[in-house]
Amino acid sequence: MTLQIGLQLFSAKKAFVNDRLGTLKRIEEIGYKNIEVPVDFSGKDLFGIGELKASDLKEMTEQAGLNIIATHVLVTEESQFDKVIAYNKELGCEKVIIPIAFFKNYEEVIAFSETLNRYGKQLQKRGMKLYYHNHFHEFQRFNGQYAMEIILEHTDQELVGVELDTYWALRAGIDVNAYLEKLAGRCSLIHQKDLPASVTPINLFEMLDEREVITLETFSQFGKPENFAEIGEGVMDIMSIIRTAEKLKDIQYIIVEQDATAKDELESIRISYKGLSRLIEKVLEGTA
């Protein structure tokens, strides 16, 4: 299976807020055909893109010639999940992704895993699939186990998949390719960005006490533009990630997600599209 390139719309959130349809059309002109869309069901607009009705989103993406491959959904209460299901059903979108969670202890990871199973079961009944998207802190240890390992162990793989963010796994000191192999059969999407050569240490746990509670505030200090590079302009071995993904066959999409950039957003995603396309082409040609 040849990897398809996608874009997480969060990467162009400011442009999207200013001109929704125009931004979607520009994304398609750059070369993207597949997008993930962040949708906040908490009512707090934590993604910063305002209210986004499913009917409006569907109409705009169709006009722009874009395919919605997944939604990233923020829910703060389980009762909000009925709206998630209805929204994705209206879009015709089969993949629903929980983009982040924070944990104080082992028990909270177990409870979260049980919630994922419940969400996943609801989606499965309607022909959809749930995924969890990692950052670095899921590789904090509780009772000697990574939180991510606890989640994998206590969720049903038929109900809950993984969207591996390779950058954030690397920032946790993880061997990304080995972890992709570990996730074989469970991971069908990966997020990709790049790491500037100036960032040190790469492993954030070298800066943190692994026993401390990692909160959104803790996490946010690592989300500044200087911590990210466009694909092809940093030091991540993205070529090897592509090779591993191609070998595993299960991974359908490699999705550009630029958490933050000092560049113009649309220029940033253009650079990453060009860089990622070139790397995939080299791998397929066997020149790398």
PDB file of C-alpha atoms in Angstrom:
ATOM      1  CA  MET A   1       0.000   0.000   0.000  1.00  0.00           C
ATOM      2  CA  THR A   2       1.403   3.362  -1.026  1.00  0.00           C
ATOM      3  CA  LEU A   3       1.145   5.945   1.723  1.00  0.00           C
ATOM      4  CA  GLN A   4      -1.268   8.767   1.073  1.00  0.00           C
ATOM      5  CA  ILE A   5      -0.403  12.243   2.316  1.00  0.00           C
ATOM      6  CA  GLY A   6      -2.874  14.105   4.502  1.00  0.00           C
ATOM      7  CA  LEU A   7      -3.024  17.378   6.410  1.00  0.00           C
ATOM      8  CA  GLN A   8      -4.266  18.114   9.900  1.00  0.00           C
ATOM      9  CA  LEU A   9      -6.254  21.317   9.398  1.00  0.00           C
ATOM     10  CA  PHE A  10      -4.997  22.623  12.762  1.00  0.00           C
ATOM     11  CA  SER A  11      -1.758  23.342  10.872  1.00  0.00           C
ATOM     12  CA  ALA A  12      -3.568  26.154   9.020  1.00  0.00           C
ATOM     13  CA  LYS A  13      -6.014  27.202  11.717  1.00  0.00           C
ATOM     14  CA  LYS A  14      -5.396  30.970  11.522  1.00  0.00           C
ATOM     15  CA  ALA A  15      -5.794  30.999   7.758  1.00  0.00           C
ATOM     16  CA  PHE A  16      -8.918  28.851   8.056  1.00  0.00           C
ATOM     17  CA  VAL A  17     -10.514  31.221  10.562  1.00  0.00           C
ATOM     18  CA  ASN A  18      -9.875  34.180   8.247  1.00  0.00           C
ATOM     19  CA  ASP A  19     -11.135  32.484   5.062  1.00  0.00           C
ATOM     20  CA  ARG A  20     -12.556  29.007   5.430  1.00  0.00           C
ATOM     21  CA  LEU A  21     -13.355  28.075   1.844  1.00  0.00           C
ATOM     22  CA  GLY A  22     -10.404  29.986   0.424  1.00  0.00           C
ATOM     23  CA  THR A  23      -8.007  28.186   2.757  1.00  0.00           C
ATOM     24  CA  LEU A  24      -9.426  24.761   1.870  1.00  0.00           C
ATOM     25  CA  LYS A  25      -9.054  25.551  -1.820  1.00  0.00           C
ATOM     26  CA  ARG A  26      -5.461  26.675  -1.263  1.00  0.00           C
ATOM     27  CA  ILE A  27      -4.719  23.439   0.623  1.00  0.00           C
ATOM     28  CA  GLU A  28      -5.976  21.462  -2.380  1.00  0.00           C
ATOM     29  CA  GLU A  29      -3.941  23.617  -4.775  1.00  0.00           C
ATOM     30  CA  ILE A  30      -0.786  22.843  -2.801  1.00  0.00           C
ATOM     31  CA  GLY A  31      -1.427  19.168  -3.517  1.00  0.00           C
ATOM     32  CA  TYR A  32      -3.232  17.797  -0.480  1.00  0.00           C
ATOM     33  CA  LYS A  33      -6.300  15.649  -1.150  1.00  0.00           C
ATOM     34  CA  ASN A  34      -6.935  14.338   2.369  1.00  0.00           C
ATOM     35  CA  ILE A  35      -7.512  16.304   5.556  1.00  0.00           C
ATOM     36  CA  GLU A  36      -8.160  15.695   9.242  1.00  0.00           C
ATOM     37  CA  VAL A  37     -10.406  18.215  10.926  1.00  0.00           C
ATOM     38  CA  PRO A  38     -10.281  19.267  14.595  1.00  0.00           C
ATOM     39  CA  VAL A  39     -13.759  19.619  16.112  1.00  0.00           C
ATOM     40  CA  ASP A  40     -14.395  20.769  19.690  1.00  0.00           C
ATOM     41  CA  PHE A  41     -17.530  19.334  21.310  1.00  0.00           C
ATOM     42  CA  SER A  42     -16.718  20.807  24.727  1.00  0.00           C
ATOM     43  CA  GLY A  43     -18.044  24.251  23.763  1.00  0.00           C
ATOM     44  CA  LYS A  44     -14.742  25.869  24.747  1.00  0.00           C
ATOM     45  CA  ASP A  45     -13.245  26.313  21.251  1.00  0.00           C
ATOM     46  CA  LEU A  46      -9.946  24.858  22.434  1.00  0.00           C
ATOM     47  CA  PHE A  47      -8.799  24.359  18.830  1.00  0.00           C
ATOM     48  CA  GLY A  48      -9.355  28.046  18.148  1.00  0.00           C
ATOM     49  CA  ILE A  49     -11.283  27.650  14.894  1.00  0.00           C
ATOM     50  CA  GLY A  50     -14.776  28.569  16.099  1.00  0.00           C
ATOM     51  CA  GLU A  51     -18.038  26.748  15.512  1.00  0.00           C
ATOM     52  CA  LEU A  52     -17.872  24.362  12.574  1.00  0.00           C
ATOM     53  CA  LYS A  53     -21.156  22.754  11.527  1.00  0.00           C
ATOM     54  CA  ALA A  54     -20.888  19.380   9.803  1.00  0.00           C
ATOM     55  CA  SER A  55     -23.129  20.497   6.934  1.00  0.00           C
ATOM     56  CA  ASP A  56     -20.967  23.574   6.288  1.00  0.00           C
ATOM     57  CA  LEU A  57     -17.729  21.606   6.541  1.00  0.00           C
ATOM     58  CA  LYS A  58     -18.982  18.924   4.164  1.00  0.00           C
ATOM     59  CA  GLU A  59     -20.095  21.507   1.606  1.00  0.00           C
ATOM     60  CA  MET A  60     -16.825  23.452   1.779  1.00  0.00           C
ATOM     61  CA  THR A  61     -14.563  20.404   1.502  1.00  0.00           C
ATOM     62  CA  GLU A  62     -16.566  19.102  -1.446  1.00  0.00           C
ATOM     63  CA  GLN A  63     -16.245  22.474  -3.180  1.00  0.00           C
ATOM     64  CA  ALA A  64     -12.505  22.451  -2.515  1.00  0.00           C
ATOM     65  CA  GLY A  65     -12.067  18.858  -3.703  1.00  0.00           C
ATOM     66  CA  LEU A  66     -10.840  17.564  -0.340  1.00  0.00           C
ATOM     67  CA  ASN A  67     -11.572  14.258   1.383  1.00  0.00           C
ATOM     68  CA  ILE A  68     -12.108  14.245   5.169  1.00  0.00           C
ATOM     69  CA  ILE A  69     -10.296  11.141   6.365  1.00  0.00           C
ATOM     70  CA  ALA A  70     -10.713  11.705  10.122  1.00  0.00           C
ATOM     71  CA  THR A  71     -11.815  14.108  12.824  1.00  0.00           C
ATOM     72  CA  HIS A  72      -9.896  15.031  15.962  1.00  0.00           C
ATOM     73  CA  VAL A  73     -12.550  15.462  18.630  1.00  0.00           C
ATOM     74  CA  LEU A  74     -12.364  17.147  22.014  1.00  0.00           C
ATOM     75  CA  VAL A  75     -14.930  15.912  24.514  1.00  0.00           C
ATOM     76  CA  THR A  76     -14.926  16.790  28.201  1.00  0.00           C
ATOM     77  CA  GLU A  77     -17.952  14.707  29.163  1.00  0.00           C
ATOM     78  CA  GLU A  78     -19.040  11.302  27.921  1.00  0.00           C
ATOM     79  CA  SER A  79     -22.522  12.667  27.194  1.00  0.00           C
ATOM     80  CA  GLN A  80     -20.984  14.738  24.380  1.00  0.00           C
ATOM     81  CA  PHE A  81     -20.062  11.631  22.398  1.00  0.00           C
ATOM     82  CA  ASP A  82     -23.513  11.238  20.847  1.00  0.00           C
ATOM     83  CA  LYS A  83     -22.853  14.552  19.078  1.00  0.00           C
ATOM     84  CA  VAL A  84     -19.487  13.207  17.872  1.00  0.00           C
ATOM     85  CA  ILE A  85     -21.214  10.216  16.293  1.00  0.00           C
ATOM     86  CA  ALA A  86     -23.904  12.319  14.632  1.00  0.00           C
ATOM     87  CA  TYR A  87     -21.307  14.800  13.326  1.00  0.00           C
ATOM     88  CA  ASN A  88     -19.121  12.139  11.741  1.00  0.00           C
ATOM     89  CA  LYS A  89     -22.123  10.317  10.321  1.00  0.00           C
ATOM     90  CA  GLU A  90     -23.215  13.530   8.589  1.00  0.00           C
ATOM     91  CA  LEU A  91     -19.692  14.005   7.208  1.00  0.00           C
ATOM     92  CA  GLY A  92     -19.462  10.386   6.088  1.00  0.00           C
ATOM     93  CA  CYS A  93     -16.222  10.152   8.075  1.00  0.00           C
ATOM     94  CA  GLU A  94     -15.242   6.736   9.455  1.00  0.00           C
ATOM     95  CA  LYS A  95     -12.239   7.626  11.639  1.00  0.00           C
ATOM     96  CA  VAL A  96     -12.620   9.476  14.959  1.00  0.00           C
ATOM     97  CA  ILE A  97      -9.517  10.425  16.919  1.00  0.00           C
ATOM     98  CA  ILE A  98      -9.124  11.438  20.546  1.00  0.00           C
ATOM     99  CA  PRO A  99      -6.178  13.853  20.263  1.00  0.00           C
ATOM    100  CA  ILE A 100      -4.886  14.170  23.828  1.00  0.00           C
ATOM    101  CA  ALA A 101      -5.390  13.189  27.462  1.00  0.00           C
ATOM    102  CA  PHE A 102      -3.453  13.746  30.677  1.00  0.00           C
ATOM    103  CA  PHE A 103      -2.929  11.382  33.585  1.00  0.00           C
ATOM    104  CA  LYS A 104      -1.920  11.759  37.206  1.00  0.00           C
ATOM    105  CA  ASN A 105      -1.476   8.060  37.960  1.00  0.00           C
ATOM    106  CA  TYR A 106      -1.940   4.467  36.812  1.00  0.00           C
ATOM    107  CA  GLU A 107      -5.593   4.388  37.868  1.00  0.00           C
ATOM    108  CA  GLU A 108      -6.417   7.365  35.655  1.00  0.00           C
ATOM    109  CA  VAL A 109      -4.848   5.643  32.638  1.00  0.00           C
ATOM    110  CA  ILE A 110      -6.954   2.534  33.328  1.00  0.00           C
ATOM    111  CA  ALA A 111     -10.119   4.628  33.625  1.00  0.00           C
ATOM    112  CA  PHE A 112      -9.285   6.441  30.381  1.00  0.00           C
ATOM    113  CA  SER A 113      -8.710   3.112  28.626  1.00  0.00           C
ATOM    114  CA  GLU A 114     -12.143   1.939  29.725  1.00  0.00           C
ATOM    115  CA  THR A 115     -13.649   5.154  28.329  1.00  0.00           C
ATOM    116  CA  LEU A 116     -11.882   4.567  25.015  1.00  0.00           C
ATOM    117  CA  ASN A 117     -13.382   1.078  24.849  1.00  0.00           C
ATOM    118  CA  ARG A 118     -16.858   2.484  25.415  1.00  0.00           C
ATOM    119  CA  TYR A 119     -16.388   5.141  22.734  1.00  0.00           C
ATOM    120  CA  GLY A 120     -14.922   2.573  20.386  1.00  0.00           C
ATOM    121  CA  LYS A 121     -17.846   0.205  20.849  1.00  0.00           C
ATOM    122  CA  GLN A 122     -20.338   2.969  20.071  1.00  0.00           C
ATOM    123  CA  LEU A 123     -18.470   3.841  16.893  1.00  0.00           C
ATOM    124  CA  GLN A 124     -18.029   0.231  15.804  1.00  0.00           C
ATOM    125  CA  LYS A 125     -21.807  -0.268  15.876  1.00  0.00           C
ATOM    126  CA  ARG A 126     -22.068   2.548  13.324  1.00  0.00           C
ATOM    127  CA  GLY A 127     -19.265   1.418  11.043  1.00  0.00           C
ATOM    128  CA  MET A 128     -16.657   3.822  12.419  1.00  0.00           C
ATOM    129  CA  LYS A 129     -13.338   3.362  14.233  1.00  0.00           C
ATOM    130  CA  LEU A 130     -11.807   5.158  17.214  1.00  0.00           C
ATOM    131  CA  TYR A 131      -8.120   6.073  17.454  1.00  0.00           C
ATOM    132  CA  TYR A 132      -5.932   7.663  20.085  1.00  0.00           C
ATOM    133  CA  HIS A 133      -3.250  10.203  19.134  1.00  0.00           C
ATOM    134  CA  ASN A 134      -0.175  10.439  21.359  1.00  0.00           C
ATOM    135  CA  HIS A 135       2.127  13.210  22.479  1.00  0.00           C
ATOM    136  CA  PHE A 136       5.260  12.689  24.571  1.00  0.00           C
ATOM    137  CA  HIS A 137       3.692  12.301  27.992  1.00  0.00           C
ATOM    138  CA  GLU A 138       1.992   8.980  27.165  1.00  0.00           C
ATOM    139  CA  PHE A 139       5.489   7.570  27.536  1.00  0.00           C
ATOM    140  CA  GLN A 140       5.660   8.575  31.179  1.00  0.00           C
ATOM    141  CA  ARG A 141       5.830   5.490  33.382  1.00  0.00           C
ATOM    142  CA  PHE A 142       3.211   4.492  35.941  1.00  0.00           C
ATOM    143  CA  ASN A 143       3.863   1.359  37.970  1.00  0.00           C
ATOM    144  CA  GLY A 144       6.818   0.667  35.674  1.00  0.00           C
ATOM    145  CA  GLN A 145       4.795   0.842  32.438  1.00  0.00           C
ATOM    146  CA  TYR A 146       4.442   3.541  29.837  1.00  0.00           C
ATOM    147  CA  ALA A 147       0.965   5.068  29.919  1.00  0.00           C
ATOM    148  CA  MET A 148       0.774   4.179  26.220  1.00  0.00           C
ATOM    149  CA  GLU A 149       1.463   0.531  27.000  1.00  0.00           C
ATOM    150  CA  ILE A 150      -1.249   0.534  29.658  1.00  0.00           C
ATOM    151  CA  ILE A 151      -3.691   1.977  27.116  1.00  0.00           C
ATOM    152  CA  LEU A 152      -2.780  -0.648  24.519  1.00  0.00           C
ATOM    153  CA  GLU A 153      -3.038  -3.447  27.076  1.00  0.00           C
ATOM    154  CA  HIS A 154      -6.426  -2.365  28.402  1.00  0.00           C
ATOM    155  CA  THR A 155      -8.180  -1.464  25.153  1.00  0.00           C
ATOM    156  CA  ASP A 156      -9.655  -3.840  22.618  1.00  0.00           C
ATOM    157  CA  GLN A 157      -7.662  -3.537  19.385  1.00  0.00           C
ATOM    158  CA  GLU A 158     -10.875  -4.121  17.428  1.00  0.00           C
ATOM    159  CA  LEU A 159     -12.332  -1.010  19.048  1.00  0.00           C
ATOM    160  CA  VAL A 160      -9.350   1.307  19.558  1.00  0.00           C
ATOM    161  CA  GLY A 161      -6.527   2.027  17.135  1.00  0.00           C
ATOM    162  CA  VAL A 162      -3.539   4.373  17.366  1.00  0.00           C
ATOM    163  CA  GLU A 163      -2.516   7.391  15.344  1.00  0.00           C
ATOM    164  CA  LEU A 164       1.186   7.589  16.131  1.00  0.00           C
ATOM    165  CA  ASP A 165       2.683  11.058  16.218  1.00  0.00           C
ATOM    166  CA  THR A 166       6.269  10.216  15.337  1.00  0.00           C
ATOM    167  CA  TYR A 167       7.698  13.572  16.443  1.00  0.00           C
ATOM    168  CA  TRP A 168       6.217  13.373  19.922  1.00  0.00           C
ATOM    169  CA  ALA A 169       7.250   9.735  20.297  1.00  0.00           C
ATOM    170  CA  LEU A 170      10.812  10.759  19.423  1.00  0.00           C
ATOM    171  CA  ARG A 171      10.599  13.588  21.989  1.00  0.00           C
ATOM    172  CA  ALA A 172       9.849  10.903  24.587  1.00  0.00           C
ATOM    173  CA  GLY A 173      13.014   8.985  23.729  1.00  0.00           C
ATOM    174  CA  ILE A 174      11.180   6.303  21.754  1.00  0.00           C
ATOM    175  CA  ASP A 175      12.632   4.410  18.786  1.00  0.00           C
ATOM    176  CA  VAL A 176       9.901   5.411  16.331  1.00  0.00           C
ATOM    177  CA  ASN A 177      10.443   2.643  13.803  1.00  0.00           C
ATOM    178  CA  ALA A 178      10.531  -0.072  16.442  1.00  0.00           C
ATOM    179  CA  TYR A 179       7.349   1.339  17.949  1.00  0.00           C
ATOM    180  CA  LEU A 180       5.582   1.402  14.586  1.00  0.00           C
ATOM    181  CA  GLU A 181       6.440  -2.277  14.225  1.00  0.00           C
ATOM    182  CA  LYS A 182       5.059  -2.907  17.698  1.00  0.00           C
ATOM    183  CA  LEU A 183       1.807  -1.224  16.639  1.00  0.00           C
ATOM    184  CA  ALA A 184       1.473  -3.341  13.478  1.00  0.00           C
ATOM    185  CA  GLY A 185      -2.193  -4.012  12.782  1.00  0.00           C
ATOM    186  CA  ARG A 186      -3.295  -1.290  15.148  1.00  0.00           C
ATOM    187  CA  CYS A 187      -1.969   1.901  13.540  1.00  0.00           C
ATOM    188  CA  SER A 188      -3.342   3.093  10.211  1.00  0.00           C
ATOM    189  CA  LEU A 189      -2.416   6.791  10.442  1.00  0.00           C
ATOM    190  CA  ILE A 190       0.736   8.599  11.492  1.00  0.00           C
ATOM    191  CA  HIS A 191       1.427  12.275  12.132  1.00  0.00           C
ATOM    192  CA  GLN A 192       4.616  13.778  10.805  1.00  0.00           C
ATOM    193  CA  LYS A 193       6.526  17.019  11.311  1.00  0.00           C
ATOM    194  CA  ASP A 194      10.244  17.673  11.722  1.00  0.00           C
ATOM    195  CA  LEU A 195      12.672  18.521  14.504  1.00  0.00           C
ATOM    196  CA  PRO A 196      15.094  21.471  14.277  1.00  0.00           C
ATOM    197  CA  ALA A 197      18.766  20.621  14.732  1.00  0.00           C
ATOM    198  CA  SER A 198      18.923  23.262  17.465  1.00  0.00           C
ATOM    199  CA  VAL A 199      16.519  21.438  19.795  1.00  0.00           C
ATOM    200  CA  THR A 200      18.247  19.796  22.727  1.00  0.00           C
ATOM    201  CA  PRO A 201      17.720  17.534  24.512  1.00  0.00           C
ATOM    202  CA  ILE A 202      15.546  15.573  22.124  1.00  0.00           C
ATOM    203  CA  ASN A 203      14.157  13.426  24.937  1.00  0.00           C
ATOM    204  CA  LEU A 204      11.990  15.714  27.065  1.00  0.00           C
ATOM    205  CA  PHE A 205      12.195  13.367  30.031  1.00  0.00           C
ATOM    206  CA  GLU A 206      15.823  14.431  30.375  1.00  0.00           C
ATOM    207  CA  MET A 207      14.395  17.835  31.372  1.00  0.00           C
ATOM    208  CA  LEU A 208      11.532  16.613  33.532  1.00  0.00           C
ATOM    209  CA  ASP A 209      11.220  14.595  36.682  1.00  0.00           C
ATOM    210  CA  GLU A 210       9.378  11.534  35.377  1.00  0.00           C
ATOM    211  CA  ARG A 211       7.475  11.374  38.669  1.00  0.00           C
ATOM    212  CA  GLU A 212       5.926  14.812  38.260  1.00  0.00           C
ATOM    213  CA  VAL A 213       2.347  15.221  37.088  1.00  0.00           C
ATOM    214  CA  ILE A 214       2.386  16.370  33.460  1.00  0.00           C
ATOM    215  CA  THR A 215      -0.434  18.811  32.770  1.00  0.00           C
ATOM    216  CA  LEU A 216      -1.566  20.833  29.758  1.00  0.00           C
ATOM    217  CA  GLU A 217       0.470  23.716  31.177  1.00  0.00           C
ATOM    218  CA  THR A 218       3.590  21.502  31.335  1.00  0.00           C
ATOM    219  CA  PHE A 219       2.988  20.279  27.809  1.00  0.00           C
ATOM    220  CA  SER A 220       2.340  23.738  26.379  1.00  0.00           C
ATOM    221  CA  GLN A 221       5.849  24.974  27.178  1.00  0.00           C
ATOM    222  CA  PHE A 222       7.152  22.608  24.486  1.00  0.00           C
ATOM    223  CA  GLY A 223       4.684  23.789  21.828  1.00  0.00           C
ATOM    224  CA  LYS A 224       6.546  26.914  20.715  1.00  0.00           C
ATOM    225  CA  PRO A 225       7.489  27.422  17.044  1.00  0.00           C
ATOM    226  CA  GLU A 226      11.213  27.015  17.688  1.00  0.00           C
ATOM    227  CA  ASN A 227      10.600  23.385  18.672  1.00  0.00           C
ATOM    228  CA  PHE A 228       9.266  22.439  15.231  1.00  0.00           C
ATOM    229  CA  ALA A 229      10.502  22.398  11.648  1.00  0.00           C
ATOM    230  CA  GLU A 230       8.782  21.805   8.335  1.00  0.00           C
ATOM    231  CA  ILE A 231       9.300  18.353   6.847  1.00  0.00           C
ATOM    232  CA  GLY A 232      12.692  18.103   5.188  1.00  0.00           C
ATOM    233  CA  GLU A 233      14.116  21.082   7.074  1.00  0.00           C
ATOM    234  CA  GLY A 234      14.919  19.257  10.306  1.00  0.00           C
ATOM    235  CA  VAL A 235      16.891  16.268  11.545  1.00  0.00           C
ATOM    236  CA  MET A 236      14.263  13.539  11.942  1.00  0.00           C
ATOM    237  CA  ASP A 237      14.969  10.405   9.927  1.00  0.00           C
ATOM    238  CA  ILE A 238      11.644  10.634   8.125  1.00  0.00           C
ATOM    239  CA  MET A 239      12.893   8.454   5.274  1.00  0.00           C
ATOM    240  CA  SER A 240      13.229   5.477   7.612  1.00  0.00           C
ATOM    241  CA  ILE A 241       9.737   6.127   9.006  1.00  0.00           C
ATOM    242  CA  ILE A 242       8.320   6.055   5.475  1.00  0.00           C
ATOM    243  CA  ARG A 243      10.168   2.809   4.742  1.00  0.00           C
ATOM    244  CA  THR A 244       8.789   1.215   7.906  1.00  0.00           C
ATOM    245  CA  ALA A 245       5.268   2.415   7.155  1.00  0.00           C
ATOM    246  CA  GLU A 246       5.422   1.076   3.602  1.00  0.00           C
ATOM    247  CA  LYS A 247       6.707  -2.281   4.865  1.00  0.00           C
ATOM    248  CA  LEU A 248       3.937  -2.633   7.454  1.00  0.00           C
ATOM    249  CA  LYS A 249       1.160  -2.228   4.838  1.00  0.00           C
ATOM    250  CA  ASP A 250      -1.503  -1.290   7.447  1.00  0.00           C
ATOM    251  CA  ILE A 251      -0.619   2.404   7.518  1.00  0.00           C
ATOM    252  CA  GLN A 252      -2.794   4.278   5.042  1.00  0.00           C
ATOM    253  CA  TYR A 253      -1.961   7.920   5.725  1.00  0.00           C
ATOM    254  CA  ILE A 254       1.038  10.010   6.723  1.00  0.00           C
ATOM    255  CA  ILE A 255      -0.433  13.295   7.891  1.00  0.00           C
ATOM    256  CA  VAL A 256       1.356  16.621   8.079  1.00  0.00           C
ATOM    257  CA  GLU A 257       0.710  18.291  11.412  1.00  0.00           C
ATOM    258  CA  GLN A 258       2.621  21.480  12.118  1.00  0.00           C
ATOM    259  CA  ASP A 259       1.857  22.235  15.754  1.00  0.00           C
ATOM    260  CA  ALA A 260       3.412  25.680  15.485  1.00  0.00           C
ATOM    261  CA  THR A 261       5.503  27.627  12.996  1.00  0.00           C
ATOM    262  CA  ALA A 262       7.101  31.045  12.690  1.00  0.00           C
ATOM    263  CA  LYS A 263       6.354  30.960   8.961  1.00  0.00           C
ATOM    264  CA  ASP A 264       3.110  31.797   7.212  1.00  0.00           C
ATOM    265  CA  GLU A 265       0.904  28.758   7.812  1.00  0.00           C
ATOM    266  CA  LEU A 266       0.115  28.102   4.156  1.00  0.00           C
ATOM    267  CA  GLU A 267       3.785  28.448   3.211  1.00  0.00           C
ATOM    268  CA  SER A 268       4.650  26.059   6.047  1.00  0.00           C
ATOM    269  CA  ILE A 269       2.284  23.343   4.846  1.00  0.00           C
ATOM    270  CA  ARG A 270       3.462  23.879   1.253  1.00  0.00           C
ATOM    271  CA  ILE A 271       7.080  23.266   2.316  1.00  0.00           C
ATOM    272  CA  SER A 272       6.081  20.146   4.237  1.00  0.00           C
ATOM    273  CA  TYR A 273       3.985  18.798   1.365  1.00  0.00           C
ATOM    274  CA  LYS A 274       6.863  19.260  -1.049  1.00  0.00           C
ATOM    275  CA  GLY A 275       9.376  17.760   1.386  1.00  0.00           C
ATOM    276  CA  LEU A 276       7.236  14.763   2.275  1.00  0.00           C
ATOM    277  CA  SER A 277       6.320  14.064  -1.358  1.00  0.00           C
ATOM    278  CA  ARG A 278      10.001  14.078  -2.287  1.00  0.00           C
ATOM    279  CA  LEU A 279      10.916  11.683   0.528  1.00  0.00           C
ATOM    280  CA  ILE A 280       8.124   9.242  -0.350  1.00  0.00           C
ATOM    281  CA  GLU A 281       9.173   9.345  -3.993  1.00  0.00           C
ATOM    282  CA  LYS A 282      12.778   8.534  -3.058  1.00  0.00           C
ATOM    283  CA  VAL A 283      11.694   5.586  -0.931  1.00  0.00           C
ATOM    284  CA  LEU A 284       9.438   4.187  -3.657  1.00  0.00           C
ATOM    285  CA  GLU A 285      12.189   4.594  -6.235  1.00  0.00           C
ATOM    286  CA  GLY A 286      14.600   2.788  -3.932  1.00  0.00           C
ATOM    287  CA  THR A 287      17.073   5.656  -4.051  1.00  0.00           C
ATOM    288  CA  ALA A 288      17.174   6.107  -0.279  1.00  0.00           C
TER     289      ALA A 288
END
